[in-house]
XYZ file of C-alpha atoms in Angstrom:
656
model
C 0.180 0.609 -0.281
C 1.222 3.767 -0.460
C 2.178 5.405 2.333
C -0.931 7.629 4.028
C -1.978 10.077 6.292
C -5.361 10.140 7.386
C -7.504 10.891 10.869
C -8.912 8.427 13.209
C -10.360 8.610 16.694
C -8.518 6.905 19.981
C -11.075 5.885 22.521
C -9.591 6.083 25.822
C -10.993 6.184 29.722
C -9.182 9.447 30.110
C -9.331 12.438 33.098
C -9.937 16.209 31.002
C -6.440 18.142 31.562
C -8.661 20.812 32.904
C -8.407 24.921 32.715
C -4.856 26.663 32.705
C -4.284 28.106 36.219
C -4.417 31.433 35.818
C -1.858 32.785 38.569
C 1.120 33.812 36.982
C 3.381 31.384 37.577
C 6.142 34.090 39.314
C 8.252 31.623 42.065
C 11.457 30.680 40.878
C 12.362 26.931 39.878
C 14.297 25.131 41.714
C 17.555 24.338 39.721
C 17.612 21.113 38.688
C 21.155 20.545 39.227
C 23.597 22.467 41.239
C 27.161 22.299 40.105
C 30.077 23.579 42.298
C 33.659 23.895 41.551
C 34.046 20.353 42.774
C 31.626 18.652 40.804
C 32.444 20.438 37.699
C 36.105 19.123 37.958
C 34.836 15.991 37.394
C 33.169 16.353 34.416
C 34.110 16.871 30.939
C 34.499 20.728 30.278
C 31.814 21.178 27.408
C 29.606 19.541 29.413
C 29.834 21.102 32.649
C 29.877 24.616 30.317
C 26.519 23.443 29.117
C 25.112 22.365 32.448
C 25.589 25.958 33.634
C 24.274 27.623 30.559
C 20.960 29.493 30.641
C 19.023 26.702 33.274
C 15.469 27.805 33.081
C 14.793 29.889 36.170
C 10.939 30.763 35.402
C 7.949 29.506 33.295
C 6.898 32.590 32.649
C 5.169 33.480 30.233
C 3.725 29.715 30.201
C 0.795 28.910 32.840
C 0.570 26.016 35.142
C -1.912 23.144 34.105
C -3.373 21.975 37.474
C -6.450 21.566 37.093
C -6.877 17.765 36.433
C -8.383 14.781 38.382
C -8.054 11.499 38.466
C -11.814 10.699 37.179
C -11.658 8.904 33.893
C -14.281 8.483 31.354
C -14.618 7.300 28.042
C -12.996 9.771 25.785
C -12.671 9.880 22.184
C -9.087 11.820 21.153
C -8.617 13.159 17.887
C -5.392 11.279 16.187
C -3.807 10.911 12.967
C -2.815 7.236 11.766
C 0.606 7.202 8.766
C 0.702 3.911 7.450
C 2.394 1.657 5.032
C 3.111 -2.174 4.317
C 5.083 -2.771 7.070
C 4.121 0.090 10.125
C 0.896 1.615 11.334
C 1.864 4.906 13.457
C -0.727 6.571 15.599
C -0.120 10.476 16.650
C -2.183 12.725 19.298
C -1.935 16.226 17.648
C -3.792 17.449 20.983
C -1.152 16.271 23.103
C 2.139 17.289 21.878
C 1.935 15.276 18.910
C 3.017 12.272 20.989
C 3.496 8.972 19.029
C 0.858 6.784 20.879
C 1.353 3.639 19.214
C 4.069 1.832 16.465
C 2.460 -1.169 15.024
C 4.673 -3.711 13.308
C 2.011 -5.158 11.106
C 4.402 -7.968 9.674
C 4.552 -9.487 13.837
C 1.472 -7.727 14.991
C 3.831 -6.539 17.651
C 3.423 -2.945 19.541
C 6.995 -1.562 19.564
C 6.294 0.887 22.160
C 4.469 1.286 25.668
C 0.856 1.869 25.042
C -0.540 3.638 27.913
C -4.054 2.277 28.220
C -5.574 5.327 29.555
C -4.680 9.107 29.431
C -3.934 10.004 33.134
C -2.086 13.342 33.080
C 0.355 13.823 36.411
C 2.380 16.678 37.374
C 5.515 15.724 35.402
C 6.107 18.406 33.076
C 7.788 22.031 33.419
C 4.177 23.370 33.622
C 2.309 20.621 35.387
C 0.307 18.136 32.520
C 1.619 15.065 31.424
C 1.151 11.628 30.880
C 2.830 8.625 30.268
C 3.578 6.334 26.894
C 4.919 6.360 23.350
C 7.457 8.786 21.836
C 7.220 12.605 23.796
C 8.995 15.470 21.870
C 10.668 17.685 24.291
C 11.738 20.821 23.991
C 12.215 23.922 26.061
C 14.333 23.282 28.912
C 15.771 20.214 31.076
C 12.350 18.423 31.898
C 9.456 16.985 29.787
C 7.779 19.937 27.524
C 5.200 22.146 28.584
C 3.753 21.433 25.108
C 3.312 18.028 26.694
C -0.426 18.211 26.815
C -1.002 21.093 24.646
C -2.185 20.963 20.858
C 0.109 21.275 17.717
C -0.492 22.477 13.999
C -0.411 19.259 12.462
C -0.818 18.909 8.263
C -0.009 16.783 5.468
C 3.514 17.839 3.381
C 5.086 15.653 0.076
C 7.438 13.320 1.381
C 10.811 13.070 0.206
C 9.855 9.802 -1.540
C 6.691 11.685 -3.334
C 4.176 9.892 -0.628
C 2.804 12.181 2.526
C 4.303 12.911 5.396
C 3.075 14.561 8.505
C 4.454 18.008 9.984
C 3.793 19.370 13.452
C 4.819 22.443 14.472
C 4.556 25.525 17.215
C 5.933 28.244 18.439
C 7.727 27.013 22.054
C 7.201 29.755 24.567
C 9.760 29.150 27.079
C 12.602 29.706 24.659
C 11.103 31.888 22.026
C 11.343 29.573 19.177
C 10.167 27.670 16.160
C 10.156 23.791 15.884
C 8.923 21.368 13.338
C 8.476 17.596 13.067
C 7.805 15.727 10.395
C 6.895 12.334 10.190
C 6.699 9.879 7.500
C 7.024 6.142 5.845
C 9.218 5.975 3.037
C 8.005 3.345 1.100
C 8.274 -0.588 1.759
C 10.256 1.075 5.231
C 10.045 -0.947 8.571
C 11.168 2.132 10.464
C 9.450 5.462 11.285
C 11.537 8.672 9.757
C 11.216 11.630 12.191
C 12.837 15.001 10.671
C 12.843 17.706 13.700
C 14.525 21.157 13.244
C 14.326 23.842 15.566
C 14.799 27.903 14.257
C 16.395 30.715 16.046
C 14.570 33.445 13.875
C 16.017 36.218 16.455
C 19.424 38.229 16.468
C 20.318 37.171 19.625
C 21.873 33.353 21.344
C 19.112 31.191 23.096
C 19.926 28.362 24.458
C 18.215 24.919 23.189
C 17.288 21.534 25.064
C 15.787 18.818 23.071
C 14.874 15.380 23.993
C 13.062 12.498 22.557
C 11.578 10.027 24.869
C 10.439 6.728 23.624
C 8.516 4.472 26.558
C 8.853 0.533 26.035
C 7.084 -1.802 27.836
C 9.148 -3.432 30.924
C 9.684 -6.999 31.845
C 11.787 -9.053 33.884
C 14.209 -9.801 30.413
C 14.319 -6.395 28.895
C 17.918 -4.833 28.736
C 18.499 -1.699 26.951
C 21.578 -1.377 24.987
C 23.564 1.244 23.373
C 27.344 1.925 21.972
C 29.068 2.890 25.449
C 31.316 1.534 28.162
C 30.103 3.767 30.612
C 27.085 6.316 31.711
C 26.616 9.222 33.572
C 24.490 7.767 36.293
C 22.036 10.198 38.626
C 19.444 8.989 40.975
C 16.333 11.555 42.270
C 18.204 14.574 42.894
C 21.433 12.702 43.401
C 24.871 13.724 41.897
C 25.590 12.878 38.419
C 28.786 10.710 38.021
C 30.573 8.546 35.683
C 30.335 4.498 36.381
C 30.673 1.593 33.996
C 28.037 -0.071 31.756
C 26.670 -2.608 32.121
C 27.333 -3.438 35.789
C 27.308 -0.882 38.997
C 27.678 -1.937 42.459
C 27.347 -5.537 41.389
C 24.023 -5.227 39.292
C 23.796 -5.156 35.609
C 21.701 -2.185 35.151
C 21.145 -2.360 31.455
C 18.164 -4.041 32.920
C 15.535 -1.796 34.081
C 13.538 -4.193 36.682
C 16.976 -5.036 38.553
C 17.408 -1.209 39.569
C 15.213 -1.328 43.378
C 15.479 2.805 42.799
C 14.519 5.379 39.955
C 17.882 6.416 38.338
C 19.469 8.202 34.873
C 21.649 6.275 32.752
C 23.186 8.730 30.423
C 25.126 6.621 28.101
C 28.826 8.277 27.208
C 28.375 7.124 23.212
C 32.237 7.924 22.526
C 32.487 10.850 19.148
C 32.107 9.118 15.527
C 30.723 5.875 16.728
C 26.964 5.881 15.098
C 24.022 7.005 17.416
C 21.465 4.336 18.635
C 19.880 2.814 21.598
C 17.347 -0.804 22.064
C 15.376 -2.089 23.869
C 15.151 -6.066 23.543
C 13.422 -8.682 24.951
C 14.443 -12.281 25.953
C 13.533 -13.585 23.036
C 15.737 -10.955 20.956
C 12.736 -9.357 19.586
C 12.424 -5.218 20.651
C 12.932 -1.623 19.519
C 15.494 0.339 18.055
C 15.924 4.136 17.542
C 19.080 5.535 15.645
C 19.378 8.908 13.840
C 22.054 11.757 12.483
C 25.304 12.642 14.680
C 23.197 15.937 15.275
C 21.351 13.578 18.249
C 24.327 12.539 20.186
C 22.817 11.515 23.476
C 21.440 8.228 24.480
C 19.378 7.520 27.973
C 18.010 5.148 30.206
C 15.686 5.872 32.922
C 13.783 3.614 35.049
C 11.485 3.938 37.936
C 13.137 1.083 39.793
C 11.568 -2.032 41.620
C 11.210 -0.596 45.018
C 7.855 0.247 46.489
C 7.586 4.410 45.307
C 8.947 3.424 42.081
C 6.429 0.861 41.760
C 3.420 3.307 43.146
C 4.514 5.745 40.359
C 3.822 3.159 37.488
C 0.840 2.291 39.042
C -0.469 5.984 39.535
C 0.362 6.993 35.868
C -1.879 3.948 34.305
C -3.880 1.260 35.448
C -3.716 -1.615 38.172
C -2.657 -5.000 37.011
C -0.750 -3.726 33.352
C 2.973 -3.352 32.590
C 5.265 -0.971 33.493
C 7.536 1.214 31.312
C 11.060 2.199 31.137
C 12.590 5.029 28.973
C 14.827 4.712 26.210
C 15.373 8.631 25.009
C 18.268 10.835 22.611
C 19.280 14.330 22.990
C 21.185 17.134 21.653
C 23.494 17.145 24.851
C 24.993 13.878 26.708
C 22.962 14.820 29.441
C 19.092 16.074 30.510
C 21.024 18.612 32.587
C 22.757 20.770 29.678
C 21.829 23.652 27.142
C 23.162 24.020 23.771
C 23.750 27.231 22.017
C 21.581 28.077 19.056
C 22.954 31.460 17.191
C 20.986 34.015 16.064
C 19.341 33.052 12.537
C 20.887 29.711 12.614
C 18.744 26.246 13.283
C 19.405 22.569 14.751
C 18.045 19.829 11.997
C 18.408 16.180 12.266
C 16.848 12.751 11.180
C 15.409 10.278 13.795
C 14.409 6.711 12.794
C 12.511 3.809 14.876
C 11.992 0.531 14.032
C 11.918 -3.101 15.016
C 14.561 -4.891 16.002
C 15.525 -8.798 15.759
C 18.555 -10.613 16.948
C 20.252 -13.582 18.433
C 18.965 -13.706 22.270
C 21.961 -15.732 23.691
C 23.961 -12.622 22.603
C 21.782 -9.694 23.247
C 21.800 -11.235 26.902
C 24.652 -12.656 27.404
C 27.235 -11.474 29.631
C 29.544 -9.968 26.868
C 28.418 -6.609 26.622
C 30.899 -5.627 23.679
C 29.618 -8.908 21.748
C 26.087 -7.613 22.693
C 26.363 -4.487 21.159
C 28.091 -5.693 18.467
C 25.119 -8.052 17.408
C 22.605 -4.923 17.879
C 24.349 -2.883 15.765
C 25.143 -5.669 12.685
C 21.329 -6.082 13.152
C 20.512 -2.183 12.594
C 23.286 -2.240 9.620
C 21.231 -5.082 8.189
C 18.326 -3.246 8.399
C 18.906 0.453 8.275
C 22.597 1.480 7.392
C 24.221 4.599 8.692
C 24.792 6.062 4.982
C 20.940 5.613 4.731
C 20.347 7.205 7.555
C 22.220 10.211 6.372
C 21.220 9.706 2.689
C 17.305 10.228 4.468
C 18.386 13.493 6.653
C 20.005 15.141 2.837
C 16.837 13.801 1.201
C 14.287 15.066 3.695
C 16.024 18.452 4.226
C 15.075 20.688 1.025
C 11.326 19.582 1.955
C 11.077 20.867 5.523
C 10.619 24.025 3.868
C 8.166 22.727 1.623
C 4.483 24.369 2.732
C 1.334 21.969 4.025
C -1.324 21.552 1.938
C -3.941 19.962 3.769
C -4.414 21.074 7.301
C -5.438 18.601 9.997
C -4.769 20.460 13.080
C -4.692 23.657 14.870
C -2.303 24.756 17.451
C -2.276 27.758 19.512
C -2.007 31.707 18.183
C 1.112 32.881 19.894
C 3.206 31.591 16.567
C 1.001 33.784 14.701
C 1.455 36.706 17.120
C 5.490 36.750 16.952
C 5.225 36.294 13.268
C 2.949 39.671 12.955
C 5.128 41.451 15.504
C 8.836 40.529 13.291
C 7.411 39.725 10.114
C 9.717 36.172 10.636
C 10.216 34.287 7.385
C 9.305 30.382 8.430
C 8.990 28.610 5.179
C 7.321 25.232 5.991
C 5.898 26.442 9.427
C 3.079 29.101 8.327
C 1.766 30.487 11.595
C -1.261 31.965 9.793
C -3.208 35.125 10.862
C -6.480 33.107 11.307
C -4.824 31.509 14.235
C -5.147 34.384 16.492
C -7.549 33.832 19.444
C -8.751 35.500 22.134
C -5.737 35.191 24.445
C -3.968 37.160 21.627
C -6.273 39.661 21.027
C -5.348 42.284 23.973
C -1.689 41.789 22.936
C -2.398 42.079 19.169
C -4.415 45.690 19.725
C -1.415 46.781 22.117
C 1.167 45.870 19.128
C -1.386 47.995 16.435
C -1.922 50.653 18.878
C -0.102 51.335 21.923
C -2.441 50.368 24.571
C -3.397 47.472 25.828
C -7.202 47.327 26.210
C -8.998 47.278 29.329
C -11.149 43.574 29.441
C -15.011 44.040 28.218
C -16.163 42.025 31.073
C -14.681 41.444 34.444
C -12.532 38.002 34.356
C -9.393 37.139 35.724
C -6.133 38.699 33.777
C -5.287 36.782 30.933
C -1.655 35.646 30.014
C 1.111 37.960 30.320
C 3.820 37.979 27.849
C 7.159 38.807 28.886
C 10.130 38.980 26.189
C 11.727 42.060 25.989
C 10.516 43.390 23.037
C 6.629 43.115 24.558
C 8.301 44.682 27.528
C 9.341 47.654 26.040
C 5.810 47.757 24.432
C 4.240 47.698 28.068
C 6.760 50.611 29.114
C 5.328 52.884 26.802
C 1.673 52.074 26.981
C -0.334 54.131 29.288
C -0.236 53.051 33.072
C -3.833 51.580 33.415
C -3.718 48.783 36.290
C -4.054 46.205 33.921
C -1.201 47.233 31.936
C 1.065 47.606 35.145
C -0.085 44.394 36.231
C 1.508 42.772 33.170
C 4.600 45.117 33.101
C 5.448 44.011 36.728
C 5.539 40.188 35.804
C 7.184 40.742 32.764
C 9.893 43.012 34.704
C 9.470 39.946 37.184
C 10.436 37.849 34.612
C 13.538 39.813 33.842
C 14.895 39.839 37.328
C 14.098 43.756 37.976
C 12.184 42.439 41.149
C 11.775 45.929 42.678
C 10.387 47.176 39.331
C 7.813 45.027 39.503
C 6.644 45.625 42.830
C 6.603 49.066 42.127
C 4.533 48.518 38.783
C 2.316 46.504 40.839
C 1.792 49.159 43.617
C 1.232 51.842 40.976
C -1.312 49.671 39.404
C -3.241 48.729 43.004
C -3.715 52.548 43.588
C -6.411 52.393 40.982
C -7.063 49.096 40.010
C -10.935 48.185 40.187
C -10.078 44.838 40.664
C -7.301 44.480 43.332
C -6.916 40.968 43.602
C -4.444 39.926 41.041
C -1.878 42.638 42.472
C -1.844 41.703 45.773
C -1.150 38.297 44.619
C 1.802 39.266 42.779
C 2.715 41.209 45.763
C 2.283 38.697 48.145
C 4.789 36.259 46.336
C 7.059 39.097 46.121
C 7.034 38.839 49.835
C 7.622 35.665 50.036
C 10.705 35.522 48.213
C 11.815 38.744 49.484
C 12.066 37.109 52.734
C 8.681 38.597 54.737
C 6.624 35.889 55.116
C 3.561 37.455 57.782
C 3.666 40.341 55.074
C 3.051 37.524 52.500
C 0.440 36.035 54.496
C -1.609 39.188 54.938
C -1.606 39.971 51.653
C -2.913 36.286 50.060
C -5.645 36.632 52.739
C -6.335 40.134 51.401
C -6.079 38.980 47.648
C -8.770 35.961 48.649
C -10.834 37.988 50.433
C -11.297 40.536 47.204
C -11.524 37.771 44.924
C -14.257 36.003 46.888
C -16.050 39.326 46.531
C -15.265 39.886 42.805
C -16.017 36.258 41.415
C -19.108 36.476 38.777
C -20.055 32.489 38.894
C -19.048 28.870 39.351
C -17.574 28.717 36.144
C -14.722 27.279 34.931
C -12.444 30.301 35.080
C -13.439 31.614 38.372
C -13.210 28.470 39.802
C -9.583 27.973 38.704
C -8.787 31.214 40.448
C -10.376 30.431 43.557
C -8.888 26.980 44.157
C -5.423 28.188 43.265
C -5.560 31.761 45.243
C -6.956 29.890 47.768
C -4.471 27.055 48.283
C -1.548 29.706 48.297
C -3.236 32.002 50.787
C -3.719 29.063 53.340
C -0.179 27.731 52.939
C 1.378 31.268 53.350
C -1.137 31.479 56.282
C 0.110 28.398 57.947
C 3.523 29.312 57.381
C 3.259 32.297 59.316
C 1.618 31.044 62.298
C -1.721 32.120 61.033
C -3.905 29.259 61.703
C -7.506 31.367 62.630
C -6.854 33.344 59.316
C -6.154 29.785 56.817
C -9.553 28.371 58.340
C -11.036 31.583 56.942
C -9.860 30.807 53.492
C -10.687 27.303 54.050
C -14.458 27.964 55.053
C -14.835 30.099 51.578
C -13.693 27.464 49.069
C -16.180 25.555 47.501
C -17.290 22.014 48.271
C -16.444 20.498 45.557
C -12.962 22.119 45.989
C -12.473 21.372 49.036
C -12.968 17.616 48.614
C -9.994 17.498 45.402
C -7.103 15.687 46.892
C -4.870 18.608 47.025
C -7.171 20.599 49.276
C -7.863 17.080 51.442
C -4.127 17.501 51.856
C -4.087 21.054 52.692
C -7.076 20.235 54.929
C -5.031 17.617 56.702
C -2.400 20.222 57.389
C -4.576 22.663 58.879
C -5.935 20.835 61.184
C -2.700 19.379 62.566
C -1.573 22.853 62.952
C -5.197 23.339 64.996
C -4.217 20.565 67.083
C -6.734 18.211 65.766
C -4.044 15.422 65.207
C -6.376 12.363 65.211
C -8.816 14.181 62.945
C -5.821 14.835 60.501
C -5.159 11.358 60.318
C -8.911 10.472 59.261
C -8.221 12.603 56.388
C -5.408 9.807 55.752
C -7.250 6.396 57.238
C -10.515 7.811 54.813
C -8.243 7.999 51.587
C -7.271 10.793 49.055
C -5.364 11.039 46.120
C -3.909 13.992 45.144
C -4.021 14.263 41.498
C -1.187 17.146 41.043
C 1.102 15.178 43.015
C 4.745 16.895 41.950
C 7.171 14.156 40.867
C 8.991 12.609 43.537
C 7.352 14.296 46.309
C 7.795 13.318 50.030
C 5.037 15.865 51.156
C 2.885 12.817 51.921
C 5.523 10.679 54.036
C 6.678 14.340 55.909
C 3.042 14.767 56.952
C 2.349 11.253 57.779
C 5.624 10.991 60.114
C 3.784 14.204 62.215
C 0.808 11.707 62.601
C 1.970 8.734 63.091
C 5.137 6.595 64.108
C 3.693 3.434 61.784
C 5.381 3.009 58.560
C 3.653 5.018 55.658
C 0.873 3.056 53.864
C 1.768 1.968 50.554
C -1.154 3.564 48.696
C 0.929 7.290 49.631
C 4.277 6.046 49.204
C 5.844 8.278 46.005
C 9.365 8.454 47.383
C 11.757 7.835 44.503
C 15.133 7.606 46.948
C 15.978 5.265 49.571
C 14.002 6.195 53.076
C 16.262 7.994 55.420
């Protein structure tokens, strides 16, 4: 059959992602890895330099996605299928372009870990993320903010004359456009993926990219890569070089043999072919390879410990296989960012396909022989020269304009193209995609005035790039303009000026709570917990008086600000005031798992230890629990001397 791209619908039990958190993400991000002089001395010079280069310090202008729950209902998800005689790939354009399934027709094998449910969890930089398939991570260390966001999708002519699926968007953390082209050459058993990241600006920009592939984890699954050493890191631990395959008496290339979750960044020698494979006990599995630009390879596993097993169940359904991830990236580790000069681009080609090898060799004790067996089978199926040739053949098609639209992403790229007139052939950010979120910024661009809202609502998204900050500074100093200007100044590191902008806006603001909340966060960051608590309480009171209905937007704002206010008041020892905020939350909000945890903390602060413990005994689930969070364990230790119940154990490191 000829290669085709078509629409379909995927039916899955799914929990809705929910609305974005209306409160701007002002709090600084914790650094992903602290590199002191001693640690840097043990790393290659280029790696140390890239670890220290422009780590992400703020999520702005991206908003948090924390409004989901764990109630799944049968749901139809829009999907796109790329198919030829040998493979069928199913892609979710509404969820970061995730490849949900890669089915090998000849053997009937699913090559990926295909999650039977859609369950958001707090793993992405901005919150919502889900497990399974092949995900595309751009922006900064961590899972992409686009994990649960729609991408633009369209059909483009493939290099061999067939059809190719193009996905593209504007990545807002680094302010960069990117594209992902997926196609199946005729009679090929390998999904080809061409990726391009462009820097249309004059300034140098830090870039991050990792392609993460989930594969089913069984006791006999072994991950192989062309390396004898790896940079190993357990959760929140140091980065250190260890031998491959055996480390501390355990063969770490079998994910199920490690007790705790860990990253293994394989140290692939310069000039060696880049690949990584997951191979089962019978010698069958998945292999990924690429052109040399994508130099990094990594294994992630949850480990066999209780916390890792709990996370595995949390992300899917009980009694389903777990997963490990084999990954490929621009740098050797995920702690690094790579410089992309102004006007330049990164591009490469990846290929994903089935692998069949001699299981006795791939699972034997001779690591060199196991690697050689896999690389030999890869060479037979897809020679290195063929991958390089496919890349050269694709690159001229990267600029080809799409001819059939399949899905729409956001309007942020269209706004940037409208502002700067960027020429981005192949990725049309059409003005028709401009929507309600972009409307006030488009008016600022064309008139120099940021418009007042036509109806009372929480403020919309803030833009923080230097060019938008400059426009806000010259616009009339209305309260809403001062609010957005303060957010942009805060992002730029000018904290004092941001506070002055918010204070100026507060003087005449008809809606005070957004500005008061910003000032409260500034107090927290500045080390004034008592004043911060008072401002949070005042902001929440103002919000309760202003909110107009029980709709999605106002409910999200009330829940987010109420939670912040209670936590700030408890931290400042203002227990009675925290109880007053709790009493004004909607009953439906109070019943959410996150707020049941907040209530347990409140009860404990009030001296009601038994009542707080009763919340644990009654059972609850915190849908947006942070990856690796130990909040539940910490609170339980204050309530009981008994071991932490298994259902609350999400610890990703050895217990003290």
